[in-house]
Coordinates of C-alpha atoms and ligand atoms in Angstrom, one line a residue:
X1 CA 3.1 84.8 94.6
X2 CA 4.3 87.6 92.2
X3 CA 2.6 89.0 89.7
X4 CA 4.4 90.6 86.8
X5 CA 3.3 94.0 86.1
X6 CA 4.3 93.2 82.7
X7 CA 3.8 89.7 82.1
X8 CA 0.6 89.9 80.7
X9 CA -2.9 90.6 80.5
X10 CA -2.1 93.3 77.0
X11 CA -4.9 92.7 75.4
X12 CA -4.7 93.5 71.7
X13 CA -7.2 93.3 69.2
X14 CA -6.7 91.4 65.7
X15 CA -9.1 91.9 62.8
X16 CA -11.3 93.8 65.0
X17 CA -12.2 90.1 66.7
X18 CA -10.6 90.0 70.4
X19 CA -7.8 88.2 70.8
X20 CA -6.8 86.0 74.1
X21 CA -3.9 87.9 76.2
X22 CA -0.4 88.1 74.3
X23 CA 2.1 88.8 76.6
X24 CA 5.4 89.3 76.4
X25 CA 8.4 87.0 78.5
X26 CA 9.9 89.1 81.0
X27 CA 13.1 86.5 80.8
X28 CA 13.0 87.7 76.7
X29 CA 12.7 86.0 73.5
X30 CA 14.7 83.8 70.8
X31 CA 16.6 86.2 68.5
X32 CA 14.3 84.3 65.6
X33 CA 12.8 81.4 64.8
X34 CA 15.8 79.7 63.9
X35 CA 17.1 80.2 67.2
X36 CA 14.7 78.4 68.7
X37 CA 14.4 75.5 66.7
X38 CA 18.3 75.5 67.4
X39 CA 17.1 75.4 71.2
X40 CA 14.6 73.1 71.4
X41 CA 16.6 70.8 68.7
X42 CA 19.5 71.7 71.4
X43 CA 17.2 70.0 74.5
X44 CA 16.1 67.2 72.7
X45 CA 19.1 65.8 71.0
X46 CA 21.4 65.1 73.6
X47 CA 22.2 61.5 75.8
X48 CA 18.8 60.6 75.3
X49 CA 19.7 60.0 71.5
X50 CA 23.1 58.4 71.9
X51 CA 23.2 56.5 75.1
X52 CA 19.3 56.0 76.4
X53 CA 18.1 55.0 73.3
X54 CA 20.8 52.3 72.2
X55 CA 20.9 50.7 75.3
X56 CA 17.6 50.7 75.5
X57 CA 16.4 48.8 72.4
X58 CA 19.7 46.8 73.3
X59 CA 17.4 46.1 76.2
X60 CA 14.0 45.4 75.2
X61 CA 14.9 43.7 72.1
X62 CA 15.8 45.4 69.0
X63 CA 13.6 46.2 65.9
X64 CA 9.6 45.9 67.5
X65 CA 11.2 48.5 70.1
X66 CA 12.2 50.9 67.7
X67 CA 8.9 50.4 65.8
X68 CA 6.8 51.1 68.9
X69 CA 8.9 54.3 69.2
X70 CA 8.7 55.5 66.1
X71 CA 5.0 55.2 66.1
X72 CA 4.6 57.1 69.7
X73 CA 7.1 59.7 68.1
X74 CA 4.4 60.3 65.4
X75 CA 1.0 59.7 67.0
X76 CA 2.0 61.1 70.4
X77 CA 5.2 62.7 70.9
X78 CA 4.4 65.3 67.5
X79 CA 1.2 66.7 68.9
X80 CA 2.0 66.8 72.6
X81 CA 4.9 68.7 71.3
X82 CA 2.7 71.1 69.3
X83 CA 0.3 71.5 72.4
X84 CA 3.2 72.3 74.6
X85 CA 5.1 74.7 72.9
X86 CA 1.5 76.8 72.4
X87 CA 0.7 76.4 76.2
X88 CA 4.0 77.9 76.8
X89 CA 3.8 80.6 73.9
X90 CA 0.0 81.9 75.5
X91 CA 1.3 81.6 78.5
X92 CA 5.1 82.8 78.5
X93 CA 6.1 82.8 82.2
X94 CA 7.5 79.8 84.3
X95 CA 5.3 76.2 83.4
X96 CA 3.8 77.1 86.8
X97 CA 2.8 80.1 86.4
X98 CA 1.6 79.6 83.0
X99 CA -0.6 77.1 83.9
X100 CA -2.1 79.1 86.3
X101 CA -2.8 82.0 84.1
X102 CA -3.9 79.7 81.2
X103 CA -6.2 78.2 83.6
X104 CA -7.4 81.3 85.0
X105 CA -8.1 82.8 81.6
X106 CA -10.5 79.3 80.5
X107 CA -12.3 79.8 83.6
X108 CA -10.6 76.4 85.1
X109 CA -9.4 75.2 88.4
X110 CA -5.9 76.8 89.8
X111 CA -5.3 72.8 90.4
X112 CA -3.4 73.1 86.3
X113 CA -0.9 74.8 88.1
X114 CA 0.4 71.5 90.0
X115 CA 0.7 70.3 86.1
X116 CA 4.1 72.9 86.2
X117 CA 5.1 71.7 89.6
X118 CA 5.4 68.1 88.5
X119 CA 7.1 69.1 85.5
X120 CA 9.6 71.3 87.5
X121 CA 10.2 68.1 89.9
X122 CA 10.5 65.5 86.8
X123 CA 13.1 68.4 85.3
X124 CA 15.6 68.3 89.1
X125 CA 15.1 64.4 89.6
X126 CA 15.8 63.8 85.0
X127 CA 18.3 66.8 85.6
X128 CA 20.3 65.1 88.6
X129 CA 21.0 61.7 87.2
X130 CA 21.9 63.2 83.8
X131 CA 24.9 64.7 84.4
X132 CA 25.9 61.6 86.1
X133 CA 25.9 60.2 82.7
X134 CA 26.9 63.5 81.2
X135 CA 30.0 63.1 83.5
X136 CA 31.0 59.8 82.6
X137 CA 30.8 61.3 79.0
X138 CA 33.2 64.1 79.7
X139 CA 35.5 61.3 81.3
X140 CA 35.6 59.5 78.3
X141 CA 36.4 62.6 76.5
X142 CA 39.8 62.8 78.0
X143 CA 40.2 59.2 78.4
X144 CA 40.1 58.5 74.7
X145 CA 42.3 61.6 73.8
X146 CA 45.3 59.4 76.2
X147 CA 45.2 56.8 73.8
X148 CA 44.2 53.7 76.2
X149 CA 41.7 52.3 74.2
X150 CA 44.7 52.3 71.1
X151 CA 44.3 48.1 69.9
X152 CA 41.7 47.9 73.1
X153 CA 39.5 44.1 73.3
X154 CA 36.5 44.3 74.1
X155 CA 36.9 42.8 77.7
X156 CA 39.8 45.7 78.3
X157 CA 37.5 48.4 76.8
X158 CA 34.6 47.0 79.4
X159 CA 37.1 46.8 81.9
X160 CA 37.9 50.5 81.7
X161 CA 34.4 51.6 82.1
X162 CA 34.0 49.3 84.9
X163 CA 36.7 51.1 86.7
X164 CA 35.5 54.0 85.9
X165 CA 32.0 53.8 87.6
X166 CA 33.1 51.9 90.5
X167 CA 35.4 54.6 91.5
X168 CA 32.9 57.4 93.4
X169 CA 35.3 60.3 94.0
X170 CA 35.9 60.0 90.0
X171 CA 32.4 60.2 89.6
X172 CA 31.6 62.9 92.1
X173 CA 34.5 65.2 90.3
X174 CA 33.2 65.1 86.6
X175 CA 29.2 65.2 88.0
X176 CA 30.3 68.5 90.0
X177 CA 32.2 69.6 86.7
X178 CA 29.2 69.2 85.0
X179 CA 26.8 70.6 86.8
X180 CA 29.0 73.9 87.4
X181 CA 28.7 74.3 83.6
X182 CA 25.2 73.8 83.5
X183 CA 24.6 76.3 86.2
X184 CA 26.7 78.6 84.7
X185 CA 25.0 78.8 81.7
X186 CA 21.6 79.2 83.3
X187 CA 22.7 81.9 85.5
X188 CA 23.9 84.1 82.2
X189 CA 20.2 83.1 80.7
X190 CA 19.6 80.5 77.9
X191 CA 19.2 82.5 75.0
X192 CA 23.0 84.3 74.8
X193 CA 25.7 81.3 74.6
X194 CA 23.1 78.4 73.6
X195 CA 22.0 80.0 70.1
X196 CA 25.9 80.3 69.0
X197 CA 26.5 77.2 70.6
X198 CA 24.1 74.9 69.4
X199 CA 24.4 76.8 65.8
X200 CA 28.0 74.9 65.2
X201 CA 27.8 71.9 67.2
X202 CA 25.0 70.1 66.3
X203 CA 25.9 70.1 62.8
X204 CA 29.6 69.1 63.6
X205 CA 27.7 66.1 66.0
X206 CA 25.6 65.0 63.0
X207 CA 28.4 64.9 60.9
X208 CA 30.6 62.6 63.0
X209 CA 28.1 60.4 64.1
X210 CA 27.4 59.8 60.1
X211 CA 31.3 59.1 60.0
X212 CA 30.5 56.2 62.9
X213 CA 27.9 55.2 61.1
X214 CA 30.2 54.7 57.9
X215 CA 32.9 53.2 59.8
X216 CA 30.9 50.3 61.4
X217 CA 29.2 49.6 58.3
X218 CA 32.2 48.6 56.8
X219 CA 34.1 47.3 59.4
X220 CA 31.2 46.0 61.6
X221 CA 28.3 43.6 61.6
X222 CA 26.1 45.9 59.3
X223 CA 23.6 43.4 58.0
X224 CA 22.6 41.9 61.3
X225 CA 22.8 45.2 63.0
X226 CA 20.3 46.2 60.3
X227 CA 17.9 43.2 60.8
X228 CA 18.2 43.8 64.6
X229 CA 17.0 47.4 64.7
X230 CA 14.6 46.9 61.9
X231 CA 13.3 43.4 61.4
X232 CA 10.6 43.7 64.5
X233 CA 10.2 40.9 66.2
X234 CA 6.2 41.3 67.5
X235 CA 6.7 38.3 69.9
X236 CA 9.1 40.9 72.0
X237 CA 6.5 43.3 72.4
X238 CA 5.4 43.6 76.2
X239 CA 3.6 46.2 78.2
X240 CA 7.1 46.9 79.5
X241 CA 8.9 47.2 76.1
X242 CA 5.7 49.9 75.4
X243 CA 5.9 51.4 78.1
X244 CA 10.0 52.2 77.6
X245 CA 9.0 53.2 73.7
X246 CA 6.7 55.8 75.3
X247 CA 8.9 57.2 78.0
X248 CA 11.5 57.1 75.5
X249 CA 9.6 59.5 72.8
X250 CA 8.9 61.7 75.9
X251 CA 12.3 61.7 77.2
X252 CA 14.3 62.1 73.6
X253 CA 11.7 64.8 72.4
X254 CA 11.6 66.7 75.7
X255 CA 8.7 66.6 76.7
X256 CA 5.8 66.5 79.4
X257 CA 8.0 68.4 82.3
X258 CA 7.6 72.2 80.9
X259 CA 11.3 72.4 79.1
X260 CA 9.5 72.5 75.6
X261 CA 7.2 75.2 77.5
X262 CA 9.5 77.5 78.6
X263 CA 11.4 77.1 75.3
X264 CA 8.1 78.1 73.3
X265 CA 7.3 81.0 76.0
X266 CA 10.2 82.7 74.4
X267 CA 9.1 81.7 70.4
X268 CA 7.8 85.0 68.6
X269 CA 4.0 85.2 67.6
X270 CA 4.2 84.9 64.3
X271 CA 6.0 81.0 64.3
X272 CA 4.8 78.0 62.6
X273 CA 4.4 75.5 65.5
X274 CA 3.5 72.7 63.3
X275 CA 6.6 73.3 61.1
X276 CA 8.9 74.1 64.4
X277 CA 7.5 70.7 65.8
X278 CA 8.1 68.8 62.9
X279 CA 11.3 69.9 62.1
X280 CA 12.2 68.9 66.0
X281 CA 11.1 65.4 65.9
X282 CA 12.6 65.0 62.4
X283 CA 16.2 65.4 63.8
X284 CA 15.6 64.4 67.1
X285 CA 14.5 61.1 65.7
X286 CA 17.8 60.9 62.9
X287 CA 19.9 61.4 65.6
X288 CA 18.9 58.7 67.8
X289 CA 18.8 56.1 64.4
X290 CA 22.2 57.0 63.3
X291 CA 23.7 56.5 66.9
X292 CA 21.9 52.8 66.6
X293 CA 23.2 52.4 62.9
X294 CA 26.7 53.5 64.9
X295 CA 27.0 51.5 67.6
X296 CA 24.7 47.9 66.9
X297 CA 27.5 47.0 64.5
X298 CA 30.4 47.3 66.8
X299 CA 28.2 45.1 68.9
X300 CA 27.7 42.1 67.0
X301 CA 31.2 42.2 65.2
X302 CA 32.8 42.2 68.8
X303 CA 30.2 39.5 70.1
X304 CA 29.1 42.2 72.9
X305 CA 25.4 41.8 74.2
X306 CA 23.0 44.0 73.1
X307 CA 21.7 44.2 76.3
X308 CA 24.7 45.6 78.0
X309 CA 22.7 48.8 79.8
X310 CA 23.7 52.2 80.3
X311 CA 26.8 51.6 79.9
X312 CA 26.6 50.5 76.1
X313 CA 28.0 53.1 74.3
X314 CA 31.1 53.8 76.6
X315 CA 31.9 49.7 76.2
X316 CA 31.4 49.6 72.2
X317 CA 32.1 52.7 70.3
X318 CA 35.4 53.0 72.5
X319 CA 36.7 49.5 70.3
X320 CA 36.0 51.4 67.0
X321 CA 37.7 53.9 68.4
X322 CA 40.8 52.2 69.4
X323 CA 41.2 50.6 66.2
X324 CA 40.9 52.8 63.4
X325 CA 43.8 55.7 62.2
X326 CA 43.3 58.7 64.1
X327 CA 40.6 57.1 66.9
X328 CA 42.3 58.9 69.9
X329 CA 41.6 62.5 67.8
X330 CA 38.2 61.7 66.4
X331 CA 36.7 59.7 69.4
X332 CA 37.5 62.2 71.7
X333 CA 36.4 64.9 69.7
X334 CA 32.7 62.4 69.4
X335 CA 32.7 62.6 73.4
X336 CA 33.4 66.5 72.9
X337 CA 30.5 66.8 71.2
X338 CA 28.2 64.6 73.3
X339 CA 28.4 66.7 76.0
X340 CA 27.8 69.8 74.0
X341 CA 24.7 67.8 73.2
X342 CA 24.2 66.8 77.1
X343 CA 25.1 70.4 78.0
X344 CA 22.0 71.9 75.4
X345 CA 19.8 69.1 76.8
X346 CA 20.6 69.9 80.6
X347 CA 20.4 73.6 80.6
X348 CA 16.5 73.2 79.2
X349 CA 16.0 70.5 82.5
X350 CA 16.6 73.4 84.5
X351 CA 15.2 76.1 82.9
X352 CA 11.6 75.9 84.1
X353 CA 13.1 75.6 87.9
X354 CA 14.9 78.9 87.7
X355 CA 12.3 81.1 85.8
X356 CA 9.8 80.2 88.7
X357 CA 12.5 81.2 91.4
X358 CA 13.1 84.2 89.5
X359 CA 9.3 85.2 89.4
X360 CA 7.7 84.2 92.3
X361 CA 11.0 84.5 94.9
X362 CA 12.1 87.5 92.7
X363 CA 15.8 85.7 93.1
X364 CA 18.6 86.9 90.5
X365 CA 18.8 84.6 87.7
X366 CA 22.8 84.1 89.2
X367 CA 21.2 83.2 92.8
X368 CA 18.4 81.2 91.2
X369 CA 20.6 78.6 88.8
X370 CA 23.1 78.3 91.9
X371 CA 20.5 77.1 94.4
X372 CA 18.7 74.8 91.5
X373 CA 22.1 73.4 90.8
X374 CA 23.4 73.4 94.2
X375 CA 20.5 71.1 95.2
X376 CA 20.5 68.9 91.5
X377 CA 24.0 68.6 92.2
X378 CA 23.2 67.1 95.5
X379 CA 20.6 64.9 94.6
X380 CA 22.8 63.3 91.8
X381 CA 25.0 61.9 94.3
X382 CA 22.4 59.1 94.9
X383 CA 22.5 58.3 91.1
X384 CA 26.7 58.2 91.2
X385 CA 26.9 55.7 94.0
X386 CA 23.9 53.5 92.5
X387 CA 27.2 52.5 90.4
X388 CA 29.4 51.2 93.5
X389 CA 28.8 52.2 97.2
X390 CA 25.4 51.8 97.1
X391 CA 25.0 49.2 94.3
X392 CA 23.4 46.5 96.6
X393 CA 20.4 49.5 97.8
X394 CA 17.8 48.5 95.9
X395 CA 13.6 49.6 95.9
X396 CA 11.5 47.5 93.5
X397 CA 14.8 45.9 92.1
X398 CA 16.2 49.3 91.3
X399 CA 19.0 51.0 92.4
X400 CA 18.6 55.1 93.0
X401 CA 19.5 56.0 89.9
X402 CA 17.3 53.2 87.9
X403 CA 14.5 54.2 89.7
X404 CA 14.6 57.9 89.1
X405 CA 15.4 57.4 85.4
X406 CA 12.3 54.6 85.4
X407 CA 9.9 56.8 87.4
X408 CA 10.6 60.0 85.8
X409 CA 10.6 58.6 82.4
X410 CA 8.2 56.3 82.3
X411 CA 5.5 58.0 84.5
X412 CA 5.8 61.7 85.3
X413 CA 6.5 62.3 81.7
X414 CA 3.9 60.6 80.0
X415 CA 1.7 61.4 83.1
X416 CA 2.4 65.3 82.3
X417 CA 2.1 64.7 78.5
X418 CA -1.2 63.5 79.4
X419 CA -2.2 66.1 81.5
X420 CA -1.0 69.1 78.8
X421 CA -3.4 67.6 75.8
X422 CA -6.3 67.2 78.5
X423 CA -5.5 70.2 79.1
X424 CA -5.2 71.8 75.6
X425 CA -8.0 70.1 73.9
X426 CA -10.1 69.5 77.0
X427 CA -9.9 72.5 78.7
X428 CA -8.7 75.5 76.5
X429 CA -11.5 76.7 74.0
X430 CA -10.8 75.6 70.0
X431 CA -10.6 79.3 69.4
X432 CA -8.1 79.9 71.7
X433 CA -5.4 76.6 70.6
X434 CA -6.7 77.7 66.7
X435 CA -5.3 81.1 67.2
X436 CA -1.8 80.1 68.8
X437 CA -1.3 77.4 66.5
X438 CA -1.7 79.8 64.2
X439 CA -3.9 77.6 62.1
X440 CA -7.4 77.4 59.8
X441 CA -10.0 75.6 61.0
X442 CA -9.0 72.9 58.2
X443 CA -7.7 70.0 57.7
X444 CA -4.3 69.9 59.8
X445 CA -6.0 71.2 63.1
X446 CA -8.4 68.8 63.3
X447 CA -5.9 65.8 62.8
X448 CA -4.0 67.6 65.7
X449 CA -7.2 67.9 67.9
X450 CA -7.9 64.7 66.9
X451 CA -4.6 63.1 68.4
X452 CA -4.3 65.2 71.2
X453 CA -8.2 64.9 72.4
X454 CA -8.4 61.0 72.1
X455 CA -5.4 59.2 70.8
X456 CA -2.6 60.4 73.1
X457 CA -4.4 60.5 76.1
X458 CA -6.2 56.9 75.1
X459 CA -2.9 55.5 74.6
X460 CA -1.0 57.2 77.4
X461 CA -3.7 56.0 79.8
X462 CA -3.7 52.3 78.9
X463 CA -0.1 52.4 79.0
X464 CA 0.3 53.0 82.3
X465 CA -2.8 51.4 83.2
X466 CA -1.3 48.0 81.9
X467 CA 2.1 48.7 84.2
X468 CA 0.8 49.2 87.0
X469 CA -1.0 45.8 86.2
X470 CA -4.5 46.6 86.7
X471 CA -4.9 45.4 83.0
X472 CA -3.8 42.5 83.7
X473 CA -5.7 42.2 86.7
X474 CA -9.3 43.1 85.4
X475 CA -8.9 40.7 82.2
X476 CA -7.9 38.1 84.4
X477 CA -4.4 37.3 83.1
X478 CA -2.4 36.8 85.9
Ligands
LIG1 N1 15.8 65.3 75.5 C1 17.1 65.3 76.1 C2 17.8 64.1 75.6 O1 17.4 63.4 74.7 C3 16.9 65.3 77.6 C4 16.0 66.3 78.1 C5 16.2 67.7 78.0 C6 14.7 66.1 78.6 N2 15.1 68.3 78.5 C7 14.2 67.4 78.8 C8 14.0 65.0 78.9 C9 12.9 67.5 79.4 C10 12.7 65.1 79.4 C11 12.2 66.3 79.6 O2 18.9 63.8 76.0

């Protein structure tokens, strides 16, 4: 275990009263603050917006879906957020290590630490099945610029994509090519090419998907598409389809795994978190709405199910694409930009991985990213042949890469959100989560202690209580 001689313990003195530690990160800080919220916007808009979260409300039924995760974007998602970016700005080292100093500094068990470790194994298991998906993106890129999908049908547009992922060495080639760029970014540290980056694309990603959006509500099936993701039906709402809402918020925000950590361990003192958090979620959550308002259209005009899994996006948008002027140009510049987004979101998956190599096996940042990716990269070969060769492999009905997306997402991430406002609120002093979130003892803080102290964890909890079925159980349903 290293310790830093210069990653922490500076104590400074404000207004004569003594302040916690503020350290500084020894992997640096954001240029301002409008470079991080470029970051952290950067990790949480990305796949999770335009292909998880259309296929799933596709999935578990439309409208009372996207109501269940609006409401766990507000009541949960928001001040998880705000609790994880502070653990991370007090903290500023690896989650890990953070954890361990945060807890050391309360006067709590070194068990927090195992909080970071989780996150860092959620971050490789998300990591390695997302540029699976991040590949088939970057196929699609190239495959819509050739014009095939020119006058496509839906069947020959499905057909495509089938092709696509039953072909492994296809799969294997844009995964690797993925990964390498991932890794290569890492290696040269997050904060050089991802500000510039993420400054132009996201706005140029915004912009096209509100061009989709215009396109398939004139050409498309706007009103029912409307009613679909809107008009909840409260019948369709199952433990499951909470369950999904909730790992969904976590997954689209960022959270619960230590990537919004690390992101706030490099956020200057002097920061709104509220307002940094808010601003997050705000476009986080646009994003993911507009690529509904894009694609449910396309799949009610074409009679395509909603239901249609992770592949949805790659069998719908592509008919759009094929049939109006220009769709080879703009559709493969939409892909372009999806994995920019995929590419912002990734590099934060393995961010927390590499800063612990880099501290506590004092590895380069160039040796750490290639043996984090190296070993991603390996593990994502289970997700690629979930899609052919090893199709008919399946644990609790799941192939390899269903059941890391479903146990990641649905449990380690909610199961770490919990654990960071038990944590925050539970274990850390009021003074000490007052001072980072920079707020008065008024009005806003308490809501936020509020949420974080009983509601999140409350609702988290029962959650995941009711999946595993022991709700069921004990009330004698089933
Ligand atoms: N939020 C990203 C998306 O929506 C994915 C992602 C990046 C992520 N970092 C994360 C998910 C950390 C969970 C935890 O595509």
């Amino acid at each position: 275990m290293a310790d830093f001689p210069d990653n922490g313990r500076k104590m400074t003195k404000d207004n004569g009263i003594p302040m916690a530690t503020r350290r500084t990160s020894v992997h640096g800080e954001w240029s301002s603050r409008f470079a991080f919220i470029l970051a952290a916007t950067g990790s949480a808009v990305g796949l999770g917006n335009i292909w998880r979260f259309p296929y799933l409300t596709g999935e578990n039924g439309g409208g009372a879906f996207v109501l269940v995760y609006m409401l766990c974007v507000l009541g949960i998602g928001v001040p998880i957020m705000m609790a994880e970016i502070m653990l991370g700005r007090r903290g500023r080292q690896s989650p890990i290590n953070t954890m361990r100093t945060l807890a050391q500094e309360e006067g709590r068990s070194p068990s927090w630490q195992y909080l970071g470790w989780m996150g860092m194994t959620a971050g490789f298991l998300i990591l390695s099945f997302y540029s699976v998906v991040a590949g088939w993106t970057l196929a699609y890129v190239f495959r819509t610029a050739s014009g095939v999908f020119t006058g496509a049908t839906a069947d020959g547009v499905q057909s495509i994509f089938s092709s696509l992922i039953a072909d492994p060495e296809r799969l294997l080639a844009w995964h690797t090519f993925f990964m390498v760029m991932t890794t290569m970014v890492v290696s040269r540290g997050v904060k050089s090419g991802l500000e510039q980056a993420v400054r132009f694309l996201m706005p140029a990603l915004f912009l096209l998907l509100l061009l989709m959006v215009g396109y398939a509500m004139n050409t498309g099936a706007y009103d029912q598409a409307i009613d679909y993701l809107f008009k909840p039906d409260f019948s369709k709402v199952t433990g499951q389809v909470v369950l999904s809402a909730m790992g969904q918020a976590f997954f689209s925000l960022s959270l619960g795994m230590g990537a919004i950590m690390i992101y706030g361990s490099y956020l200057s003192h002097t920061a709104s978190i509220t307002r940094m958090t808010f601003i997050i979620a705000l476009m986080d959550t646009s994003v993911a709405l507009l690529a509904g308002l894009a694609i449910f259209p396309l799949v009610f005009a074409y009679g395509l199910q909603p239901q249609g899994g992770p592949g949805l996006i790659f069998m719908t948008l592509p008919i759009a694409f094929g049939q109006m002027p220009g769709g080879a140009v703009f559709g493969s510049a939409f892909f372009l930009l999806l994995v920019f987004a995929a590419w912002t979101s990734s590099i934060s998956l393995m961010e927390p991985i590499v800063t612990w190599l880099v501290e506590n096996k004092r590895m380069t940042r160039v040796k750490a990213s290639t043996l984090a990716g190296g070993a991603i990269w390996l593990f994502g070969i289970g997700s690629l042949l979930s899609f052919n060769l090893w199709s008919e492999y399946k644990l609790f009905n799941k192939t390899f890469f269903d059941l890391t997306d479903y146990v990641t997402s649905n449990v380690m991430l909610p199961l770490g959100g919990l654990l960071i406002a038990v944590f925050a609120v539970w274990r850390m002093s009021a003074e000490s989560s007052r001072s980072e979130l920079g707020l008065s003892d008024g009005f806003g803080y308490r809501v936020w202690r509020f949420l974080v102290r009983y509601l999140a964890p409350v609702a988290i909890i029962l959650v995941l209580i009711q999946v595993t079925g022991i709700l069921a159980w004990v009330t004698g349903r089933s």
